[in-house]
Amino acid sequence: MLAIVCPGQGAQKPGFLSPWLELPGAREALGALSEAGEVDLETHGTVSDADTIRDTAIAQPLLVAAGILAADALAAQPTDESAAGAVAPGAFAAATPADLLAGHSVGEVTASALAGVLSAADAMRLVAVRSRAMATAAAAEETSMAAVVGGVREEVLAAIEAAGLTPANINSAAQVVAAGSAAGVAALGENPPARARVIPLQVAGAFHTPYMAGAREELAAFAPQFSPADPSRPLVSNAGGESITDGARYLELIVQQVASPVDWQACMATFAARGVTGILEVNPAGTLTGLAKRELKGVGLQNLNSPEDLEAARAFVAEHAGAATDGSASDGAER
C-alpha cells in the first residue's frame, strides 16, 4: 500500500525547480500554474534567494506548484525525446498511482489537486489567497514558532501552555512545534522542558494558531466559489488523521486548518493502521520521509526531488501501490 505525501512550508530551497524545467512540457505547465496563482514561479523556483522564497506569499504557491509538477512527471511515461518522460498537466490526477494521499499544512492543497478534489488551477487560486491572507495575519503582531524536540509529551505540552503558546504542529512522538507571541517563544527557549531542545524556526508568524483567525475567515469567504469533487483516493487529513473521501469535507478542513493545529503524527498513525508499506514524498522531499523514518520503522521511503529520481520513484510506485494490507513491510530503506 502506497502513500504519497506533500511537504509544507519550510521545505523549499533556492533553485529547487531548475532541473524540472528541463523536462518537455514543464516550463509551459509551470507557466499555467503561475498564471493561476498570480506569482512568477519560474523566477522564484530557479533564481530567487532563500530570503525571498521564505516569504509566505511566495513559498506556499511555490510548494504547491512544485508538488503538482513532480507528480505529473511521475505519472508520465518516458518518451523518445526524454528518458525521464514529460510533464503532462493533470496526468497524476487522472492516474492517481497511490492508495492514500496526504499533505502537511499547505501540502494539503497540493494533495487536493493530486486527488482531483480541485483542479491544479483552482488549487493555485486557493493557495494564492491562503498565502496572502496568512502573510497579512502574520504581519499584524510579532509572532513566531519553535520546534520542541525530545522530552516527555505531557511535560512539553505543559511548558508550551505555561509560555502562553499553542502546539501548532504535532509532527511526531519526539517533535512538537510551539507557536504564539515572539516573547512567549523566547521564554520557552530560556526555560525548555526537561530533556528537550527548543529550536526557533525561520517562519513569518504563528501559523495554525488563533493568530491566523483573520486568514481563516478570508479563506472561508473565498472557498465557496469552488466545486470540489470527491477524491480519487482517500485523503488523510491533518485534522486528527481522519481519512476523507468527501471532497467538500476536505476543502472545509483545509480552510479550518489555517488556524488549527496540524497533527502529522496522527496522519502517520493512520498510515500504519491502513498497512502502508511505502511512502513517497514529492518535491521538495525529505522532511516527511525523515519523520516517517523515525516513526514508521520498516516502511519503505522514496524522495522525489529531481527528474533523476523519476526512474526509481516509478519502480517504487510499482512495488508498493495496491499492495496487500496485511501489514507486511519493505526493508525500510530511504532512497
Tab-separated table of N, CA and C in Angstrom, residues 141-235:
chain	number	residue	atom	x	y	z
A	141	GLU	N	0.947	41.102	14.191
A	141	GLU	CA	1.583	41.046	15.504
A	141	GLU	C	2.904	40.312	15.389
A	142	GLU	N	3.804	40.563	16.341
A	142	GLU	CA	5.101	39.897	16.317
A	142	GLU	C	4.949	38.503	16.922
A	143	THR	N	4.927	37.518	16.061
A	143	THR	CA	4.748	36.136	16.493
A	143	THR	C	5.853	35.262	15.915
A	144	SER	N	5.920	34.044	16.409
A	144	SER	CA	6.996	33.152	15.972
A	144	SER	C	6.613	31.705	16.244
A	145	MET	N	7.514	30.792	15.864
A	145	MET	CA	7.335	29.363	16.088
A	145	MET	C	8.674	28.741	16.467
A	146	ALA	N	8.615	27.647	17.220
A	146	ALA	CA	9.835	26.921	17.573
A	146	ALA	C	9.520	25.443	17.701
A	147	ALA	N	10.438	24.610	17.250
A	147	ALA	CA	10.286	23.166	17.393
A	147	ALA	C	10.806	22.742	18.754
A	148	VAL	N	10.020	21.947	19.450
A	148	VAL	CA	10.445	21.371	20.726
A	148	VAL	C	10.720	19.898	20.461
A	149	VAL	N	11.974	19.523	20.579
A	149	VAL	CA	12.409	18.172	20.222
A	149	VAL	C	12.823	17.420	21.482
A	150	GLY	N	12.224	16.254	21.669
A	150	GLY	CA	12.538	15.435	22.831
A	150	GLY	C	11.605	15.735	23.994
A	151	GLY	N	11.990	15.273	25.173
A	151	GLY	CA	11.176	15.488	26.350
A	151	GLY	C	10.001	14.529	26.441
A	152	VAL	N	9.253	14.641	27.521
A	152	VAL	CA	8.039	13.853	27.738
A	152	VAL	C	6.857	14.667	27.226
A	153	ARG	N	5.997	14.048	26.403
A	153	ARG	CA	4.936	14.792	25.725
A	153	ARG	C	4.110	15.635	26.700
A	154	GLU	N	3.675	15.066	27.806
A	154	GLU	CA	2.843	15.818	28.754
A	154	GLU	C	3.588	17.030	29.291
A	155	GLU	N	4.882	16.870	29.583
A	155	GLU	CA	5.677	17.979	30.100
A	155	GLU	C	5.912	19.032	29.022
A	156	VAL	N	6.098	18.585	27.800
A	156	VAL	CA	6.286	19.524	26.681
A	156	VAL	C	5.036	20.374	26.489
A	157	LEU	N	3.875	19.736	26.451
A	157	LEU	CA	2.630	20.470	26.262
A	157	LEU	C	2.364	21.428	27.424
A	158	ALA	N	2.713	21.003	28.627
A	158	ALA	CA	2.529	21.866	29.790
A	158	ALA	C	3.426	23.094	29.705
A	159	ALA	N	4.652	22.916	29.267
A	159	ALA	CA	5.580	24.040	29.132
A	159	ALA	C	5.127	25.006	28.044
A	160	ILE	N	4.603	24.458	26.953
A	160	ILE	CA	4.084	25.304	25.873
A	160	ILE	C	2.917	26.141	26.382
A	161	GLU	N	2.020	25.510	27.107
A	161	GLU	CA	0.868	26.236	27.649
A	161	GLU	C	1.312	27.292	28.661
A	162	ALA	N	2.284	26.955	29.508
A	162	ALA	CA	2.769	27.890	30.524
A	162	ALA	C	3.390	29.133	29.893
A	163	ALA	N	3.936	28.980	28.695
A	163	ALA	CA	4.532	30.117	27.983
A	163	ALA	C	3.498	30.907	27.185
A	164	GLY	N	2.241	30.497	27.291
A	164	GLY	CA	1.182	31.187	26.556
A	164	GLY	C	1.169	30.872	25.084
A	165	LEU	N	1.672	29.698	24.738
A	165	LEU	CA	1.793	29.311	23.332
A	165	LEU	C	0.821	28.187	22.989
A	166	THR	N	0.765	27.855	21.708
A	166	THR	CA	-0.109	26.806	21.192
A	166	THR	C	0.725	25.717	20.530
A	167	PRO	N	0.404	24.426	20.748
A	167	PRO	CA	1.074	23.362	19.992
A	167	PRO	C	0.520	23.340	18.560
A	168	ALA	N	1.206	24.031	17.651
A	168	ALA	CA	0.678	24.253	16.306
A	168	ALA	C	0.871	23.063	15.379
A	169	ASN	N	1.964	22.350	15.559
A	169	ASN	CA	2.248	21.152	14.757
A	169	ASN	C	2.634	20.016	15.690
A	170	ILE	N	1.916	18.899	15.604
A	170	ILE	CA	2.327	17.670	16.286
A	170	ILE	C	2.968	16.815	15.201
A	171	ASN	N	4.274	16.905	15.077
A	171	ASN	CA	4.942	16.299	13.926
A	171	ASN	C	5.301	14.839	14.119
A	172	SER	N	5.605	14.460	15.345
A	172	SER	CA	5.975	13.073	15.627
A	172	SER	C	5.969	12.888	17.139
A	173	ALA	N	6.293	11.683	17.572
A	173	ALA	CA	6.345	11.427	19.008
A	173	ALA	C	7.410	12.265	19.695
A	174	ALA	N	8.415	12.703	18.924
A	174	ALA	CA	9.534	13.431	19.508
A	174	ALA	C	9.559	14.909	19.148
A	175	GLN	N	8.571	15.405	18.400
A	175	GLN	CA	8.647	16.801	17.956
A	175	GLN	C	7.283	17.471	17.946
A	176	VAL	N	7.196	18.570	18.686
A	176	VAL	CA	6.019	19.434	18.685
A	176	VAL	C	6.487	20.841	18.349
A	177	VAL	N	5.750	21.528	17.488
A	177	VAL	CA	6.078	22.914	17.168
A	177	VAL	C	5.166	23.834	17.959
A	178	ALA	N	5.777	24.707	18.760
A	178	ALA	CA	5.042	25.687	19.554
A	178	ALA	C	4.969	27.001	18.786
A	179	ALA	N	3.842	27.702	18.919
A	179	ALA	CA	3.673	28.956	18.194
A	179	ALA	C	2.897	29.945	19.043
A	180	GLY	N	3.175	31.227	18.789
A	180	GLY	CA	2.479	32.287	19.509
A	180	GLY	C	3.308	33.554	19.508
A	181	SER	N	3.208	34.330	20.549
A	181	SER	CA	3.935	35.592	20.615
A	181	SER	C	5.441	35.344	20.578
A	182	ALA	N	6.176	36.288	19.999
A	182	ALA	CA	7.629	36.159	19.951
A	182	ALA	C	8.212	36.111	21.351
A	183	ALA	N	7.603	36.869	22.266
A	183	ALA	CA	8.087	36.868	23.651
A	183	ALA	C	7.868	35.504	24.291
A	184	GLY	N	6.729	34.882	23.995
A	184	GLY	CA	6.443	33.570	24.543
A	184	GLY	C	7.393	32.512	24.024
A	185	VAL	N	7.710	32.569	22.731
A	185	VAL	CA	8.657	31.615	22.147
A	185	VAL	C	10.040	31.799	22.758
A	186	ALA	N	10.435	33.067	22.967
A	186	ALA	CA	11.729	33.343	23.592
A	186	ALA	C	11.756	32.796	25.023
A	187	ALA	N	10.653	32.972	25.746
A	187	ALA	CA	10.583	32.476	27.127
A	187	ALA	C	10.671	30.953	27.170
A	188	LEU	N	10.045	30.284	26.222
A	188	LEU	CA	10.119	28.817	26.158
A	188	LEU	C	11.551	28.376	25.909
A	189	GLY	N	12.253	29.098	25.046
A	189	GLY	CA	13.649	28.759	24.772
A	189	GLY	C	14.545	28.936	25.983
A	190	GLU	N	14.205	29.919	26.810
A	190	GLU	CA	15.001	30.171	28.018
A	190	GLU	C	14.693	29.173	29.129
A	191	ASN	N	13.504	28.586	29.068
A	191	ASN	CA	13.094	27.621	30.101
A	191	ASN	C	12.471	26.402	29.439
A	192	PRO	N	13.285	25.616	28.734
A	192	PRO	CA	12.742	24.481	27.969
A	192	PRO	C	12.287	23.350	28.880
A	193	PRO	N	11.414	22.480	28.371
A	193	PRO	CA	11.029	21.291	29.139
A	193	PRO	C	12.249	20.415	29.405
A	194	ALA	N	12.156	19.596	30.423
A	194	ALA	CA	13.263	18.704	30.761
A	194	ALA	C	13.579	17.777	29.592
A	195	ARG	N	14.867	17.616	29.317
A	195	ARG	CA	15.371	16.696	28.283
A	195	ARG	C	14.841	17.036	26.885
A	196	ALA	N	14.572	18.333	26.676
A	196	ALA	CA	14.086	18.776	25.359
A	196	ALA	C	14.897	19.965	24.871
A	197	ARG	N	14.975	20.099	23.551
A	197	ARG	CA	15.617	21.250	22.919
A	197	ARG	C	14.547	22.110	22.265
A	198	VAL	N	14.709	23.416	22.341
A	198	VAL	CA	13.798	24.357	21.685
A	198	VAL	C	14.564	25.028	20.542
A	199	ILE	N	14.083	24.808	19.316
A	199	ILE	CA	14.789	25.290	18.122
A	199	ILE	C	13.909	26.310	17.399
A	200	PRO	N	14.261	27.599	17.440
A	200	PRO	CA	13.462	28.616	16.737
A	200	PRO	C	13.401	28.319	15.242
A	201	LEU	N	12.240	28.542	14.636
A	201	LEU	CA	12.049	28.296	13.211
A	201	LEU	C	12.043	29.614	12.438
A	202	GLN	N	12.572	29.554	11.233
A	202	GLN	CA	12.624	30.739	10.380
A	202	GLN	C	11.318	30.867	9.602
A	203	VAL	N	10.271	31.261	10.310
A	203	VAL	CA	8.965	31.443	9.683
A	203	VAL	C	8.439	32.834	10.015
A	204	ALA	N	7.425	33.251	9.259
A	204	ALA	CA	6.960	34.632	9.358
A	204	ALA	C	5.942	34.871	10.454
A	205	GLY	N	5.406	33.818	11.075
A	205	GLY	CA	4.385	34.058	12.085
A	205	GLY	C	3.911	32.783	12.741
A	206	ALA	N	2.897	32.941	13.598
A	206	ALA	CA	2.355	31.807	14.361
A	206	ALA	C	1.236	31.140	13.574
A	207	PHE	N	1.629	30.325	12.600
A	207	PHE	CA	0.655	29.632	11.766
A	207	PHE	C	-0.056	28.539	12.562
A	208	HIS	N	-1.277	28.230	12.146
A	208	HIS	CA	-2.082	27.170	12.768
A	208	HIS	C	-2.393	27.458	14.241
A	209	THR	N	-2.588	28.735	14.539
A	209	THR	CA	-2.990	29.177	15.877
A	209	THR	C	-4.100	30.215	15.719
A	210	PRO	N	-4.717	30.637	16.831
A	210	PRO	CA	-5.752	31.684	16.740
A	210	PRO	C	-5.264	32.993	16.129
A	211	TYR	N	-3.947	33.220	16.075
A	211	TYR	CA	-3.429	34.421	15.413
A	211	TYR	C	-3.803	34.450	13.931
A	212	MET	N	-4.141	33.299	13.378
A	212	MET	CA	-4.497	33.192	11.962
A	212	MET	C	-6.014	33.242	11.733
A	213	ALA	N	-6.796	33.632	12.724
A	213	ALA	CA	-8.256	33.637	12.595
A	213	ALA	C	-8.717	34.505	11.440
A	214	GLY	N	-8.099	35.656	11.258
A	214	GLY	CA	-8.478	36.535	10.151
A	214	GLY	C	-8.216	35.896	8.801
A	215	ALA	N	-7.097	35.184	8.685
A	215	ALA	CA	-6.772	34.493	7.434
A	215	ALA	C	-7.774	33.386	7.160
A	216	ARG	N	-8.146	32.668	8.206
A	216	ARG	CA	-9.143	31.604	8.037
A	216	ARG	C	-10.472	32.191	7.551
A	217	GLU	N	-10.883	33.311	8.098
A	217	GLU	CA	-12.137	33.937	7.676
A	217	GLU	C	-12.073	34.367	6.212
A	218	GLU	N	-10.930	34.905	5.803
A	218	GLU	CA	-10.769	35.337	4.411
A	218	GLU	C	-10.831	34.137	3.466
A	219	LEU	N	-10.178	33.051	3.847
A	219	LEU	CA	-10.190	31.856	3.010
A	219	LEU	C	-11.582	31.232	2.979
A	220	ALA	N	-12.273	31.257	4.115
A	220	ALA	CA	-13.634	30.712	4.173
A	220	ALA	C	-14.576	31.484	3.268
A	221	ALA	N	-14.356	32.780	3.122
A	221	ALA	CA	-15.190	33.593	2.249
A	221	ALA	C	-14.895	33.320	0.776
A	222	PHE	N	-13.665	32.890	0.481
A	222	PHE	CA	-13.242	32.649	-0.899
A	222	PHE	C	-13.594	31.240	-1.372
A	223	ALA	N	-13.541	30.259	-0.474
A	223	ALA	CA	-13.674	28.851	-0.842
A	223	ALA	C	-14.988	28.462	-1.507
A	224	PRO	N	-16.125	29.098	-1.186
A	224	PRO	CA	-17.384	28.651	-1.790
A	224	PRO	C	-17.464	28.762	-3.306
A	225	GLN	N	-16.527	29.472	-3.919
A	225	GLN	CA	-16.560	29.566	-5.385
A	225	GLN	C	-16.127	28.265	-6.054
A	226	PHE	N	-15.516	27.360	-5.279
A	226	PHE	CA	-15.054	26.103	-5.845
A	226	PHE	C	-16.139	25.030	-5.748
A	227	SER	N	-16.064	24.070	-6.657
A	227	SER	CA	-16.967	22.915	-6.645
A	227	SER	C	-16.114	21.659	-6.503
A	228	PRO	N	-15.718	21.326	-5.273
A	228	PRO	CA	-14.798	20.204	-5.093
A	228	PRO	C	-15.407	18.868	-5.473
A	229	ALA	N	-14.600	18.042	-6.130
A	229	ALA	CA	-15.006	16.668	-6.456
A	229	ALA	C	-14.561	15.747	-5.331
A	230	ASP	N	-15.159	14.580	-5.256
A	230	ASP	CA	-14.685	13.600	-4.282
A	230	ASP	C	-13.320	13.078	-4.734
A	231	PRO	N	-12.418	12.817	-3.797
A	231	PRO	CA	-11.064	12.394	-4.165
A	231	PRO	C	-11.034	11.024	-4.817
A	232	SER	N	-10.093	10.852	-5.725
A	232	SER	CA	-9.925	9.565	-6.406
A	232	SER	C	-9.364	8.510	-5.466
A	233	ARG	N	-8.675	8.946	-4.423
A	233	ARG	CA	-8.157	8.064	-3.385
A	233	ARG	C	-8.374	8.754	-2.047
A	234	PRO	N	-8.494	8.012	-0.938
A	234	PRO	CA	-8.678	8.658	0.359
A	234	PRO	C	-7.557	9.644	0.676
A	235	LEU	N	-7.936	10.750	1.266
A	235	LEU	CA	-7.001	11.768	1.713
A	235	LEU	C	-6.933	11.707	3.233
